[in-house]
Amino acid sequence: MSKVVNIGLIGCGAISGIYLKNLQNVFLNTNIVAVADRIPERAKKASDEWGIKIQSNEELVNNPDIDIVLNLTTPDSHYIVNKAAIEAGKHAYTEKPLCSTFEEGKEIVSLAAKKGVMLGGAPDTFMGAGIQTCRKIIEDGYIGRVVGASAFYASRGHETWHPSPEFYYEKGGGPMFDMGPYYLTALINLIGQVDEVFGFATKGFDYRIISSEPKFGKRVDVEVPTTIQSLLKFSTGAVATIVTSFDFVAHSHPFLEIYGTEGSLLVPDPNYFEGPVKVCSRDEEGYKEMPLTHSYKENMRGLGVADMAQCIIDGRTDARASHNVNYHVLEVMEAVHTAGATGKVYKMQTKFEKPKLMPIGLVKGTLDLYS
């Protein structure tokens, strides 16, 4: 088996730059061999910068040299591109969310199982030094049994800075589907499976006016809730609150806190791979910062892709950023909206098992201590 896995990248938008950098220059087991984009200029820019050939979507997913299709399209295209890749017999890794709806996710998860390929996706920030350290702290018993958690994300909205913010307010968008994956992925990796969901959802504005370039002044109708408050009950018995919003001018809440019987854990921003990890134990006053125990502290987007590649090399199927994670997260996100619309507690269908911890002591660019 080759020690390098070939990747085809579809979607050369803003997020593609860091994937290209890391998968070409950092990780030793990955190689991007083709790019595609519906906007020719974006594909050409990536091709010129990295010396990678341009193909159409159809050519790329059917390229016999490609093992993994990396789907960095906007959320409304995730299902279509993932399905095409899987039908072509490729492993598929997608930007978050896995799909725009739970039913779409159910279909492609079933299709991937039928085709015998791996399906996974972002976020992979939970594999970084910050949240891996938090998980080790919990599993080593520093804060006792986890009984609760709180997560908080809020902003004024992406129309103030993003060059093309429309899709954030369309189907598959909104703060829960945009930023919720980071917080939910961190929560389930730290606590475990979600069994029940309840929540309320509303929107602050019926439309937004873009104040960023190049679409300054354009009106965007808001099709999705933009403030969502949720309650999650885990199979462990722990209960968490999670707030996501595009309507808040400012707030002073921490990103994510875990509450245990013997202490509390302040988790760094789950949108990043590192950040301060702080613990307050029962016999201490205030939080104290803990040293990070794991590797990958910088912006390592693509780490989940490299981990999937290592599974291919080793003949395994236990990728950490697999659909085991993001399919469960997809159902939770849709469940929050369903509960808000019906006023009823939603009982989860999917199951989740925590992926194995990252090894301690990894050399940058590797996924295996013996690489």
GROMACS .gro file of C-alpha atoms in nm:
model
  371
    1MET     CA    1   0.000   0.000   0.000
    2SER     CA    2   0.127   0.345  -0.097
    3LYS     CA    3   0.230   0.573   0.188
    4VAL     CA    4   0.069   0.870   0.010
    5VAL     CA    5  -0.303   0.901  -0.064
    6ASN     CA    6  -0.424   1.105  -0.364
    7ILE     CA    7  -0.699   1.361  -0.311
    8GLY     CA    8  -0.927   1.552  -0.546
    9LEU     CA    9  -1.056   1.886  -0.414
   10ILE     CA   10  -1.392   2.026  -0.524
   11GLY     CA   11  -1.465   2.385  -0.421
   12CYS     CA   12  -1.180   2.636  -0.433
   13GLY     CA   13  -1.337   2.906  -0.217
   14ALA     CA   14  -1.190   3.087   0.082
   15ILE     CA   15  -1.150   2.781   0.307
   16SER     CA   16  -0.963   2.582   0.041
   17GLY     CA   17  -0.638   2.772   0.093
   18ILE     CA   18  -0.560   2.623   0.433
   19TYR     CA   19  -0.653   2.273   0.315
   20LEU     CA   20  -0.424   2.306   0.014
   21LYS     CA   21  -0.139   2.435   0.230
   22ASN     CA   22  -0.165   2.162   0.492
   23LEU     CA   23  -0.241   1.868   0.265
   24GLN     CA   24   0.041   1.962   0.026
   25ASN     CA   25   0.305   2.101   0.261
   26VAL     CA   26   0.243   1.965   0.612
   27PHE     CA   27   0.094   1.615   0.613
   28LEU     CA   28   0.329   1.351   0.477
   29ASN     CA   29   0.060   1.106   0.367
   30THR     CA   30  -0.152   1.327   0.139
   31ASN     CA   31  -0.125   1.465  -0.214
   32ILE     CA   32  -0.385   1.676  -0.396
   33VAL     CA   33  -0.378   1.581  -0.764
   34ALA     CA   34  -0.677   1.773  -0.906
   35VAL     CA   35  -0.907   2.065  -0.825
   36ALA     CA   36  -1.250   2.165  -0.953
   37ASP     CA   37  -1.478   2.464  -0.903
   38ARG     CA   38  -1.793   2.596  -1.070
   39ILE     CA   39  -1.615   2.934  -1.096
   40PRO     CA   40  -1.323   2.881  -1.339
   41GLU     CA   41  -1.118   3.169  -1.197
   42ARG     CA   42  -1.108   3.011  -0.851
   43ALA     CA   43  -0.995   2.676  -0.988
   44LYS     CA   44  -0.728   2.849  -1.196
   45LYS     CA   45  -0.597   3.040  -0.896
   46ALA     CA   46  -0.556   2.718  -0.696
   47SER     CA   47  -0.404   2.542  -0.997
   48ASP     CA   48  -0.152   2.819  -1.063
   49GLU     CA   49  -0.048   2.848  -0.699
   50TRP     CA   50  -0.004   2.478  -0.633
   51GLY     CA   51   0.068   2.332  -0.977
   52ILE     CA   52  -0.238   2.107  -0.964
   53LYS     CA   53  -0.442   2.018  -1.271
   54ILE     CA   54  -0.800   2.139  -1.316
   55GLN     CA   55  -1.081   1.894  -1.385
   56SER     CA   56  -1.460   1.910  -1.399
   57ASN     CA   57  -1.650   1.764  -1.105
   58GLU     CA   58  -1.740   1.460  -1.313
   59GLU     CA   59  -1.383   1.407  -1.431
   60LEU     CA   60  -1.250   1.443  -1.078
   61VAL     CA   61  -1.486   1.198  -0.906
   62ASN     CA   62  -1.418   0.941  -1.180
   63ASN     CA   63  -1.041   0.992  -1.184
   64PRO     CA   64  -0.894   0.645  -1.111
   65ASP     CA   65  -0.589   0.800  -0.942
   66ILE     CA   66  -0.799   0.972  -0.672
   67ASP     CA   67  -0.875   0.795  -0.343
   68ILE     CA   68  -1.050   1.073  -0.145
   69VAL     CA   69  -1.282   1.344  -0.277
   70LEU     CA   70  -1.251   1.652  -0.055
   71ASN     CA   71  -1.580   1.844  -0.077
   72LEU     CA   72  -1.536   2.214   0.008
   73THR     CA   73  -1.847   2.337  -0.172
   74THR     CA   74  -2.120   2.545  -0.006
   75PRO     CA   75  -2.366   2.349   0.213
   76ASP     CA   76  -2.638   2.331  -0.051
   77SER     CA   77  -2.401   2.123  -0.269
   78HIS     CA   78  -2.263   1.890  -0.001
   79TYR     CA   79  -2.519   1.615  -0.062
   80ILE     CA   80  -2.484   1.622  -0.442
   81VAL     CA   81  -2.103   1.614  -0.442
   82ASN     CA   82  -2.077   1.356  -0.161
   83LYS     CA   83  -2.324   1.127  -0.338
   84ALA     CA   84  -2.141   1.154  -0.671
   85ALA     CA   85  -1.808   1.075  -0.504
   86ILE     CA   86  -1.943   0.775  -0.315
   87GLU     CA   87  -2.121   0.638  -0.623
   88ALA     CA   88  -1.786   0.657  -0.803
   89GLY     CA   89  -1.633   0.442  -0.528
   90LYS     CA   90  -1.434   0.721  -0.364
   91HIS     CA   91  -1.395   0.795   0.004
   92ALA     CA   92  -1.560   1.132   0.076
   93TYR     CA   93  -1.462   1.404   0.322
   94THR     CA   94  -1.676   1.719   0.335
   95GLU     CA   95  -1.674   2.060   0.495
   96LYS     CA   96  -1.944   2.098   0.761
   97PRO     CA   97  -2.226   2.023   0.773
   98LEU     CA   98  -2.234   1.670   0.633
   99CYS     CA   99  -2.555   1.757   0.442
  100SER     CA  100  -2.830   2.018   0.463
  101THR     CA  101  -3.085   1.772   0.608
  102PHE     CA  102  -3.085   1.458   0.818
  103GLU     CA  103  -3.266   1.265   0.542
  104GLU     CA  104  -2.990   1.353   0.294
  105GLY     CA  105  -2.733   1.240   0.552
  106LYS     CA  106  -2.916   0.913   0.608
  107GLU     CA  107  -2.908   0.840   0.234
  108ILE     CA  108  -2.538   0.901   0.183
  109VAL     CA  109  -2.436   0.720   0.503
  110SER     CA  110  -2.630   0.418   0.378
  111LEU     CA  111  -2.475   0.453   0.032
  112ALA     CA  112  -2.121   0.474   0.174
  113ALA     CA  113  -2.181   0.153   0.372
  114LYS     CA  114  -2.312  -0.018   0.060
  115LYS     CA  115  -2.012   0.094  -0.147
  116GLY     CA  116  -1.764   0.006   0.129
  117VAL     CA  117  -1.607   0.354   0.142
  118MET     CA  118  -1.540   0.593   0.427
  119LEU     CA  119  -1.748   0.908   0.471
  120GLY     CA  120  -1.649   1.187   0.705
  121GLY     CA  121  -1.596   1.556   0.739
  122ALA     CA  122  -1.527   1.872   0.927
  123PRO     CA  123  -1.482   1.998   1.180
  124ASP     CA  124  -1.157   1.828   1.270
  125THR     CA  125  -1.061   2.091   1.527
  126PHE     CA  126  -1.154   1.842   1.801
  127MET     CA  127  -0.845   1.644   1.696
  128GLY     CA  128  -0.618   1.935   1.788
  129ALA     CA  129  -0.418   1.998   2.103
  130GLY     CA  130  -0.687   2.197   2.286
  131ILE     CA  131  -0.984   1.961   2.287
  132GLN     CA  132  -0.769   1.646   2.297
  133THR     CA  133  -0.613   1.783   2.618
  134CYS     CA  134  -0.961   1.851   2.758
  135ARG     CA  135  -1.072   1.498   2.682
  136LYS     CA  136  -0.764   1.353   2.854
  137ILE     CA  137  -0.834   1.569   3.160
  138ILE     CA  138  -1.192   1.436   3.175
  139GLU     CA  139  -1.095   1.074   3.116
  140ASP     CA  140  -0.818   1.095   3.377
  141GLY     CA  141  -1.083   1.196   3.633
  142TYR     CA  142  -0.965   1.549   3.711
  143ILE     CA  143  -1.316   1.695   3.724
  144GLY     CA  144  -1.502   1.383   3.835
  145ARG     CA  145  -1.823   1.270   3.665
  146VAL     CA  146  -1.950   1.516   3.405
  147VAL     CA  147  -2.299   1.639   3.498
  148GLY     CA  148  -2.343   1.942   3.275
  149ALA     CA  149  -2.203   2.176   3.011
  150SER     CA  150  -2.272   2.508   2.845
  151ALA     CA  151  -2.173   2.625   2.496
  152PHE     CA  152  -2.212   2.973   2.352
  153TYR     CA  153  -2.155   3.119   2.006
  154ALA     CA  154  -2.295   3.457   1.898
  155SER     CA  155  -2.208   3.726   1.645
  156ARG     CA  156  -2.371   4.014   1.456
  157GLY     CA  157  -2.385   3.810   1.136
  158HIS     CA  158  -2.153   3.729   0.849
  159GLU     CA  159  -2.281   4.003   0.616
  160THR     CA  160  -2.042   4.245   0.788
  161TRP     CA  161  -1.725   4.067   0.669
  162HIS     CA  162  -1.785   3.769   0.436
  163PRO     CA  163  -1.752   3.839   0.060
  164SER     CA  164  -2.050   3.614  -0.024
  165PRO     CA  165  -2.261   3.570   0.292
  166GLU     CA  166  -2.592   3.479   0.126
  167PHE     CA  167  -2.578   3.105   0.195
  168TYR     CA  168  -2.552   3.165   0.571
  169TYR     CA  169  -2.916   3.275   0.561
  170GLU     CA  170  -3.044   3.008   0.322
  171LYS     CA  171  -3.145   2.643   0.372
  172GLY     CA  172  -2.851   2.463   0.531
  173GLY     CA  173  -2.729   2.788   0.685
  174GLY     CA  174  -2.801   2.972   1.008
  175PRO     CA  175  -2.581   2.980   1.320
  176MET     CA  176  -2.658   2.623   1.428
  177PHE     CA  177  -2.560   2.470   1.094
  178ASP     CA  178  -2.267   2.710   1.048
  179MET     CA  179  -2.101   2.719   1.391
  180GLY     CA  180  -2.296   2.452   1.578
  181PRO     CA  181  -2.084   2.171   1.431
  182TYR     CA  182  -1.774   2.299   1.615
  183TYR     CA  183  -1.947   2.314   1.952
  184LEU     CA  184  -2.150   1.994   1.913
  185THR     CA  185  -1.852   1.796   1.786
  186ALA     CA  186  -1.651   1.910   2.087
  187LEU     CA  187  -1.936   1.828   2.327
  188ILE     CA  188  -1.997   1.473   2.204
  189ASN     CA  189  -1.624   1.399   2.198
  190LEU     CA  190  -1.595   1.518   2.558
  191ILE     CA  191  -1.922   1.380   2.698
  192GLY     CA  192  -2.061   1.119   2.457
  193GLN     CA  193  -2.381   1.038   2.273
  194VAL     CA  194  -2.681   1.274   2.274
  195ASP     CA  195  -3.012   1.096   2.345
  196GLU     CA  196  -3.268   1.378   2.365
  197VAL     CA  197  -3.291   1.734   2.230
  198PHE     CA  198  -3.515   2.031   2.302
  199GLY     CA  199  -3.490   2.390   2.189
  200PHE     CA  200  -3.640   2.715   2.069
  201ALA     CA  201  -3.555   2.907   1.753
  202THR     CA  202  -3.630   3.255   1.623
  203LYS     CA  203  -3.480   3.517   1.392
  204GLY     CA  204  -3.388   3.875   1.466
  205PHE     CA  205  -3.437   4.017   1.115
  206ASP     CA  206  -3.636   3.923   0.807
  207TYR     CA  207  -3.354   4.040   0.583
  208ARG     CA  208  -2.991   4.152   0.601
  209ILE     CA  209  -2.800   4.418   0.408
  210ILE     CA  210  -2.448   4.317   0.307
  211SER     CA  211  -2.192   4.572   0.428
  212SER     CA  212  -1.883   4.389   0.299
  213GLU     CA  213  -1.730   4.401  -0.047
  214PRO     CA  214  -1.786   4.314  -0.328
  215LYS     CA  215  -2.164   4.290  -0.265
  216PHE     CA  216  -2.205   4.600  -0.049
  217GLY     CA  217  -2.571   4.707  -0.026
  218LYS     CA  218  -2.727   4.382  -0.149
  219ARG     CA  219  -3.039   4.267   0.039
  220VAL     CA  220  -3.044   3.906   0.161
  221ASP     CA  221  -3.373   3.752   0.275
  222VAL     CA  222  -3.338   3.543   0.592
  223GLU     CA  223  -3.487   3.196   0.537
  224VAL     CA  224  -3.366   3.026   0.856
  225PRO     CA  225  -3.371   3.090   1.233
  226THR     CA  226  -3.079   3.303   1.345
  227THR     CA  227  -3.104   3.261   1.723
  228ILE     CA  228  -3.131   2.906   1.856
  229GLN     CA  229  -3.123   2.798   2.222
  230SER     CA  230  -3.109   2.428   2.297
  231LEU     CA  231  -3.099   2.165   2.569
  232LEU     CA  232  -2.916   1.836   2.513
  233LYS     CA  233  -2.943   1.527   2.731
  234PHE     CA  234  -2.657   1.279   2.695
  235SER     CA  235  -2.665   0.903   2.745
  236THR     CA  236  -2.436   0.956   3.045
  237GLY     CA  237  -2.711   1.160   3.215
  238ALA     CA  238  -2.529   1.492   3.167
  239VAL     CA  239  -2.729   1.791   3.040
  240ALA     CA  240  -2.593   2.077   2.827
  241THR     CA  241  -2.721   2.410   2.703
  242ILE     CA  242  -2.604   2.547   2.367
  243VAL     CA  243  -2.677   2.892   2.226
  244THR     CA  244  -2.597   2.993   1.867
  245SER     CA  245  -2.691   3.330   1.716
  246PHE     CA  246  -2.625   3.575   1.434
  247ASP     CA  247  -2.829   3.841   1.617
  248PHE     CA  248  -2.620   3.940   1.921
  249VAL     CA  249  -2.425   4.264   1.916
  250ALA     CA  250  -2.196   4.147   2.199
  251HIS     CA  251  -2.174   3.896   2.485
  252SER     CA  252  -1.936   3.794   2.765
  253HIS     CA  253  -1.996   3.418   2.786
  254PRO     CA  254  -1.712   3.163   2.760
  255PHE     CA  255  -1.708   2.942   2.450
  256LEU     CA  256  -1.756   2.610   2.623
  257GLU     CA  257  -1.750   2.487   2.984
  258ILE     CA  258  -1.780   2.134   3.121
  259TYR     CA  259  -1.905   2.087   3.477
  260GLY     CA  260  -1.804   1.782   3.681
  261THR     CA  261  -1.866   1.660   4.034
  262GLU     CA  262  -1.507   1.746   4.131
  263GLY     CA  263  -1.434   2.048   3.914
  264SER     CA  264  -1.508   2.259   3.609
  265LEU     CA  265  -1.323   2.268   3.279
  266LEU     CA  266  -1.292   2.575   3.056
  267VAL     CA  267  -1.260   2.451   2.697
  268PRO     CA  268  -1.092   2.667   2.431
  269ASP     CA  269  -1.280   2.798   2.126
  270PRO     CA  270  -1.375   2.480   1.935
  271ASN     CA  271  -1.332   2.665   1.605
  272TYR     CA  272  -0.955   2.640   1.664
  273PHE     CA  273  -0.705   2.364   1.729
  274GLU     CA  274  -0.554   2.511   2.044
  275GLY     CA  275  -0.621   2.772   2.310
  276PRO     CA  276  -0.600   2.794   2.688
  277VAL     CA  277  -0.735   2.493   2.879
  278LYS     CA  278  -0.828   2.580   3.238
  279VAL     CA  279  -0.948   2.373   3.533
  280CYS     CA  280  -1.102   2.474   3.865
  281SER     CA  281  -1.104   2.183   4.110
  282ARG     CA  282  -1.317   2.149   4.422
  283ASP     CA  283  -1.030   2.231   4.659
  284GLU     CA  284  -0.902   2.537   4.466
  285GLU     CA  285  -1.012   2.897   4.413
  286GLY     CA  286  -1.045   3.002   4.050
  287TYR     CA  287  -0.928   2.846   3.726
  288LYS     CA  288  -0.569   2.750   3.655
  289GLU     CA  289  -0.425   2.693   3.310
  290MET     CA  290  -0.318   2.339   3.222
  291PRO     CA  291  -0.038   2.242   2.983
  292LEU     CA  292  -0.147   2.105   2.645
  293THR     CA  293  -0.079   1.732   2.624
  294HIS     CA  294  -0.121   1.678   2.249
  295SER     CA  295   0.023   1.789   1.916
  296TYR     CA  296  -0.133   2.004   1.642
  297LYS     CA  297  -0.176   2.348   1.794
  298GLU     CA  298  -0.186   2.564   1.478
  299ASN     CA  299  -0.455   2.588   1.209
  300MET     CA  300  -0.441   2.227   1.095
  301ARG     CA  301  -0.759   2.207   0.884
  302GLY     CA  302  -0.714   1.892   0.682
  303LEU     CA  303  -0.604   1.690   0.987
  304GLY     CA  304  -0.922   1.483   0.955
  305VAL     CA  305  -0.847   1.420   0.586
  306ALA     CA  306  -0.493   1.309   0.670
  307ASP     CA  307  -0.632   1.078   0.939
  308MET     CA  308  -0.868   0.925   0.682
  309ALA     CA  309  -0.570   0.885   0.448
  310GLN     CA  310  -0.377   0.704   0.723
  311CYS     CA  311  -0.670   0.464   0.761
  312ILE     CA  312  -0.651   0.388   0.388
  313ILE     CA  313  -0.276   0.326   0.416
  314ASP     CA  314  -0.321   0.099   0.718
  315GLY     CA  315  -0.628  -0.081   0.583
  316ARG     CA  316  -0.852   0.050   0.864
  317THR     CA  317  -1.192   0.221   0.865
  318ASP     CA  318  -1.186   0.396   1.205
  319ALA     CA  319  -1.118   0.752   1.092
  320ARG     CA  320  -1.172   0.995   1.377
  321ALA     CA  321  -1.358   1.264   1.180
  322SER     CA  322  -1.594   1.007   1.029
  323HIS     CA  323  -1.970   1.008   0.979
  324ASN     CA  324  -1.985   0.848   1.326
  325VAL     CA  325  -1.926   1.206   1.443
  326ASN     CA  326  -2.077   1.437   1.184
  327TYR     CA  327  -2.390   1.230   1.111
  328HIS     CA  328  -2.478   1.239   1.484
  329VAL     CA  329  -2.408   1.613   1.487
  330LEU     CA  330  -2.626   1.663   1.177
  331GLU     CA  331  -2.919   1.494   1.349
  332VAL     CA  332  -2.873   1.704   1.665
  333MET     CA  333  -2.875   2.026   1.460
  334GLU     CA  334  -3.191   1.934   1.274
  335ALA     CA  335  -3.345   1.804   1.598
  336VAL     CA  336  -3.302   2.146   1.760
  337HIS     CA  337  -3.501   2.310   1.480
  338THR     CA  338  -3.762   2.032   1.488
  339ALA     CA  339  -3.805   2.063   1.864
  340GLY     CA  340  -3.838   2.440   1.832
  341ALA     CA  341  -4.108   2.404   1.567
  342THR     CA  342  -4.308   2.131   1.743
  343GLY     CA  343  -4.255   2.219   2.108
  344LYS     CA  344  -4.170   1.854   2.177
  345VAL     CA  345  -3.858   1.675   2.297
  346TYR     CA  346  -3.683   1.503   2.007
  347LYS     CA  347  -3.547   1.152   2.069
  348MET     CA  348  -3.230   1.081   1.871
  349GLN     CA  349  -3.208   0.797   1.619
  350THR     CA  350  -2.832   0.786   1.554
  351LYS     CA  351  -2.575   0.635   1.787
  352PHE     CA  352  -2.228   0.768   1.861
  353GLU     CA  353  -1.907   0.620   1.996
  354LYS     CA  354  -1.616   0.844   2.088
  355PRO     CA  355  -1.329   0.807   1.841
  356LYS     CA  356  -0.997   0.709   1.991
  357LEU     CA  357  -0.777   0.982   2.133
  358MET     CA  358  -0.494   1.115   1.920
  359PRO     CA  359  -0.154   0.972   2.014
  360ILE     CA  360   0.062   1.188   2.239
  361GLY     CA  361   0.396   1.289   2.091
  362LEU     CA  362   0.310   1.302   1.720
  363VAL     CA  363   0.569   1.467   1.496
  364LYS     CA  364   0.415   1.744   1.286
  365GLY     CA  365   0.284   1.604   0.959
  366THR     CA  366   0.225   1.251   1.089
  367LEU     CA  367  -0.073   1.059   1.221
  368ASP     CA  368   0.121   0.761   1.349
  369LEU     CA  369   0.396   0.752   1.611
  370TYR     CA  370   0.588   0.513   1.388
  371SER     CA  371   0.556   0.706   1.058
   0.00000   0.00000   0.00000
